[in-house]
mmCIF file of C-alpha atoms in Angstrom:
data_model
loop_
_atom_site.group_PDB
_atom_site.id
_atom_site.type_symbol
_atom_site.label_atom_id
_atom_site.label_comp_id
_atom_site.label_asym_id
_atom_site.label_seq_id
_atom_site.Cartn_x
_atom_site.Cartn_y
_atom_site.Cartn_z
ATOM 1 C CA MET A 1 54.432 178.322 86.224
ATOM 2 C CA ALA A 2 55.366 175.821 88.926
ATOM 3 C CA SER A 3 57.538 172.853 88.071
ATOM 4 C CA PRO A 4 56.126 169.392 88.805
ATOM 5 C CA LEU A 5 59.366 168.647 90.621
ATOM 6 C CA SER A 6 58.538 171.327 93.174
ATOM 7 C CA ASP A 7 55.945 168.947 94.654
ATOM 8 C CA ARG A 8 57.793 166.794 97.207
ATOM 9 C CA THR A 9 55.625 163.687 96.727
ATOM 10 C CA TYR A 10 55.921 163.777 92.946
ATOM 11 C CA ARG A 11 59.673 164.407 93.147
ATOM 12 C CA ARG A 12 60.129 161.341 95.362
ATOM 13 C CA LEU A 13 57.992 159.180 93.065
ATOM 14 C CA PHE A 14 59.846 160.443 89.989
ATOM 15 C CA THR A 15 63.242 159.767 91.579
ATOM 16 C CA ALA A 16 62.216 156.277 92.633
ATOM 17 C CA GLN A 17 60.935 155.527 89.135
ATOM 18 C CA VAL A 18 64.172 156.750 87.524
ATOM 19 C CA ILE A 19 66.233 154.564 89.862
ATOM 20 C CA ALA A 20 63.999 151.546 89.176
ATOM 21 C CA LEU A 21 64.253 152.040 85.401
ATOM 22 C CA ALA A 22 68.033 152.401 85.595
ATOM 23 C CA GLY A 23 68.177 149.183 87.598
ATOM 24 C CA THR A 24 66.005 147.405 85.040
ATOM 25 C CA GLY A 25 68.284 148.531 82.226
ATOM 26 C CA LEU A 26 71.406 147.478 84.078
ATOM 27 C CA SER A 27 69.921 144.092 84.958
ATOM 28 C CA THR A 28 69.174 143.495 81.272
ATOM 29 C CA VAL A 29 72.811 144.197 80.402
ATOM 30 C CA ALA A 30 73.959 142.005 83.291
ATOM 31 C CA LEU A 31 71.690 139.219 82.081
ATOM 32 C CA ALA A 32 73.236 139.363 78.609
ATOM 33 C CA LEU A 33 76.767 139.312 79.995
ATOM 34 C CA LEU A 34 75.909 136.451 82.328
ATOM 35 C CA ALA A 35 74.398 134.473 79.446
ATOM 36 C CA PHE A 36 77.603 134.978 77.492
ATOM 37 C CA GLU A 37 79.714 133.877 80.446
ATOM 38 C CA LEU A 38 77.669 130.726 81.093
ATOM 39 C CA ALA A 39 76.828 129.670 77.542
ATOM 40 C CA GLY A 40 79.760 131.011 75.541
ATOM 41 C CA GLY A 41 78.960 130.512 71.858
ATOM 42 C CA ASP A 42 75.351 129.598 72.624
ATOM 43 C CA ALA A 43 74.714 132.885 74.437
ATOM 44 C CA GLY A 44 72.472 134.095 71.621
ATOM 45 C CA ILE A 45 70.193 131.096 72.066
ATOM 46 C CA VAL A 46 70.129 131.541 75.841
ATOM 47 C CA LEU A 47 69.390 135.261 75.580
ATOM 48 C CA GLY A 48 66.757 134.694 72.891
ATOM 49 C CA THR A 49 65.035 132.124 75.076
ATOM 50 C CA ALA A 50 65.196 134.482 78.067
ATOM 51 C CA LEU A 51 63.645 137.307 76.031
ATOM 52 C CA ALA A 52 60.952 134.945 74.740
ATOM 53 C CA LEU A 53 60.156 134.008 78.342
ATOM 54 C CA LYS A 54 59.923 137.721 79.111
ATOM 55 C CA MET A 55 57.217 138.038 76.465
ATOM 56 C CA VAL A 56 55.432 134.995 77.912
ATOM 57 C CA ALA A 57 55.432 136.775 81.261
ATOM 58 C CA TYR A 58 54.070 139.986 79.732
ATOM 59 C CA VAL A 59 51.342 138.248 77.739
ATOM 60 C CA GLY A 60 50.404 135.253 79.858
ATOM 61 C CA ILE A 61 51.401 135.400 83.490
ATOM 62 C CA ALA A 62 51.532 139.043 84.510
ATOM 63 C CA PRO A 63 47.982 140.060 83.466
ATOM 64 C CA ILE A 64 46.549 137.324 85.668
ATOM 65 C CA VAL A 65 48.730 138.229 88.636
ATOM 66 C CA GLY A 66 48.205 141.925 87.903
ATOM 67 C CA GLY A 67 44.466 141.422 88.235
ATOM 68 C CA PHE A 68 44.949 140.197 91.774
ATOM 69 C CA ALA A 69 47.429 142.969 92.512
ATOM 70 C CA HIS A 70 44.712 145.619 92.216
ATOM 71 C CA LYS A 71 43.149 144.237 95.380
ATOM 72 C CA LEU A 72 46.298 144.916 97.416
ATOM 73 C CA PRO A 73 47.462 148.226 98.934
ATOM 74 C CA ARG A 74 49.328 150.131 96.234
ATOM 75 C CA ARG A 75 52.193 151.669 98.210
ATOM 76 C CA GLN A 76 53.176 148.524 100.106
ATOM 77 C CA LEU A 77 52.984 146.400 96.944
ATOM 78 C CA LEU A 78 55.165 148.801 94.947
ATOM 79 C CA ILE A 79 57.801 148.880 97.659
ATOM 80 C CA ALA A 80 57.700 145.097 98.144
ATOM 81 C CA LEU A 81 58.066 144.427 94.411
ATOM 82 C CA ASP A 82 60.990 146.827 94.055
ATOM 83 C CA VAL A 83 62.735 145.246 97.044
ATOM 84 C CA ALA A 84 62.055 141.748 95.682
ATOM 85 C CA ARG A 85 63.504 142.702 92.291
ATOM 86 C CA ALA A 86 66.584 144.201 93.952
ATOM 87 C CA VAL A 87 67.101 141.060 96.020
ATOM 88 C CA SER A 88 66.732 138.802 92.989
ATOM 89 C CA VAL A 89 69.258 140.897 91.055
ATOM 90 C CA ALA A 90 71.622 140.661 94.020
ATOM 91 C CA PHE A 91 71.664 136.892 93.475
ATOM 92 C CA LEU A 92 73.028 137.245 89.919
ATOM 93 C CA PRO A 93 76.648 136.636 91.002
ATOM 94 C CA PHE A 94 75.592 133.241 92.347
ATOM 95 C CA VAL A 95 73.906 132.023 89.139
ATOM 96 C CA THR A 96 75.716 128.972 87.801
ATOM 97 C CA GLU A 97 73.182 127.378 85.441
ATOM 98 C CA VAL A 98 71.290 128.633 82.405
ATOM 99 C CA TRP A 99 67.893 127.673 83.836
ATOM 100 C CA GLN A 100 68.509 130.111 86.677
ATOM 101 C CA ILE A 101 68.800 132.909 84.108
ATOM 102 C CA TYR A 102 65.411 131.909 82.702
ATOM 103 C CA LEU A 103 63.820 131.799 86.136
ATOM 104 C CA GLY A 104 65.252 135.182 87.126
ATOM 105 C CA ASP A 105 64.160 136.819 83.877
ATOM 106 C CA LEU A 106 60.643 135.434 84.202
ATOM 107 C CA ASN A 107 60.520 136.698 87.787
ATOM 108 C CA TRP A 108 61.738 140.222 86.895
ATOM 109 C CA SER A 109 59.389 140.503 83.944
ATOM 110 C CA THR A 110 56.326 139.507 85.936
ATOM 111 C CA GLN A 111 57.196 141.908 88.733
ATOM 112 C CA HIS A 112 57.887 144.719 86.268
ATOM 113 C CA PHE A 113 54.516 144.251 84.593
ATOM 114 C CA ILE A 114 52.718 144.294 87.945
ATOM 115 C CA LEU A 115 54.566 147.484 88.873
ATOM 116 C CA GLU A 116 53.524 149.160 85.627
ATOM 117 C CA ALA A 117 49.899 148.068 86.049
ATOM 118 C CA LYS A 118 49.855 149.269 89.639
ATOM 119 C CA MET A 119 51.300 152.688 88.720
ATOM 120 C CA GLU A 120 48.348 153.475 86.442
#
């Protein structure tokens, strides 16, 4: 029986997906640490608000944008969204205000949802 990883295309897709998921997990941890650094004792409120905004993105914004995403070329969109998420995470060291955390989290969540919809 042949392993799915013996197919070069699938292996590349699988590797890219593992890297993207690891980056998403690490950005969530970084977001929590950044919220603690900026808000101190109010970090729980900041993180709770950021996670609530993430749900708003999943339920409200991303399905609308995801509907338009199906009209675009899949490969180029997937690559562009991953690059955009990486660039936005690279700006984390320059975040100085709590509202920037909210904006970044909303951005990542919307892009993540579009990626998941496009992968199906």
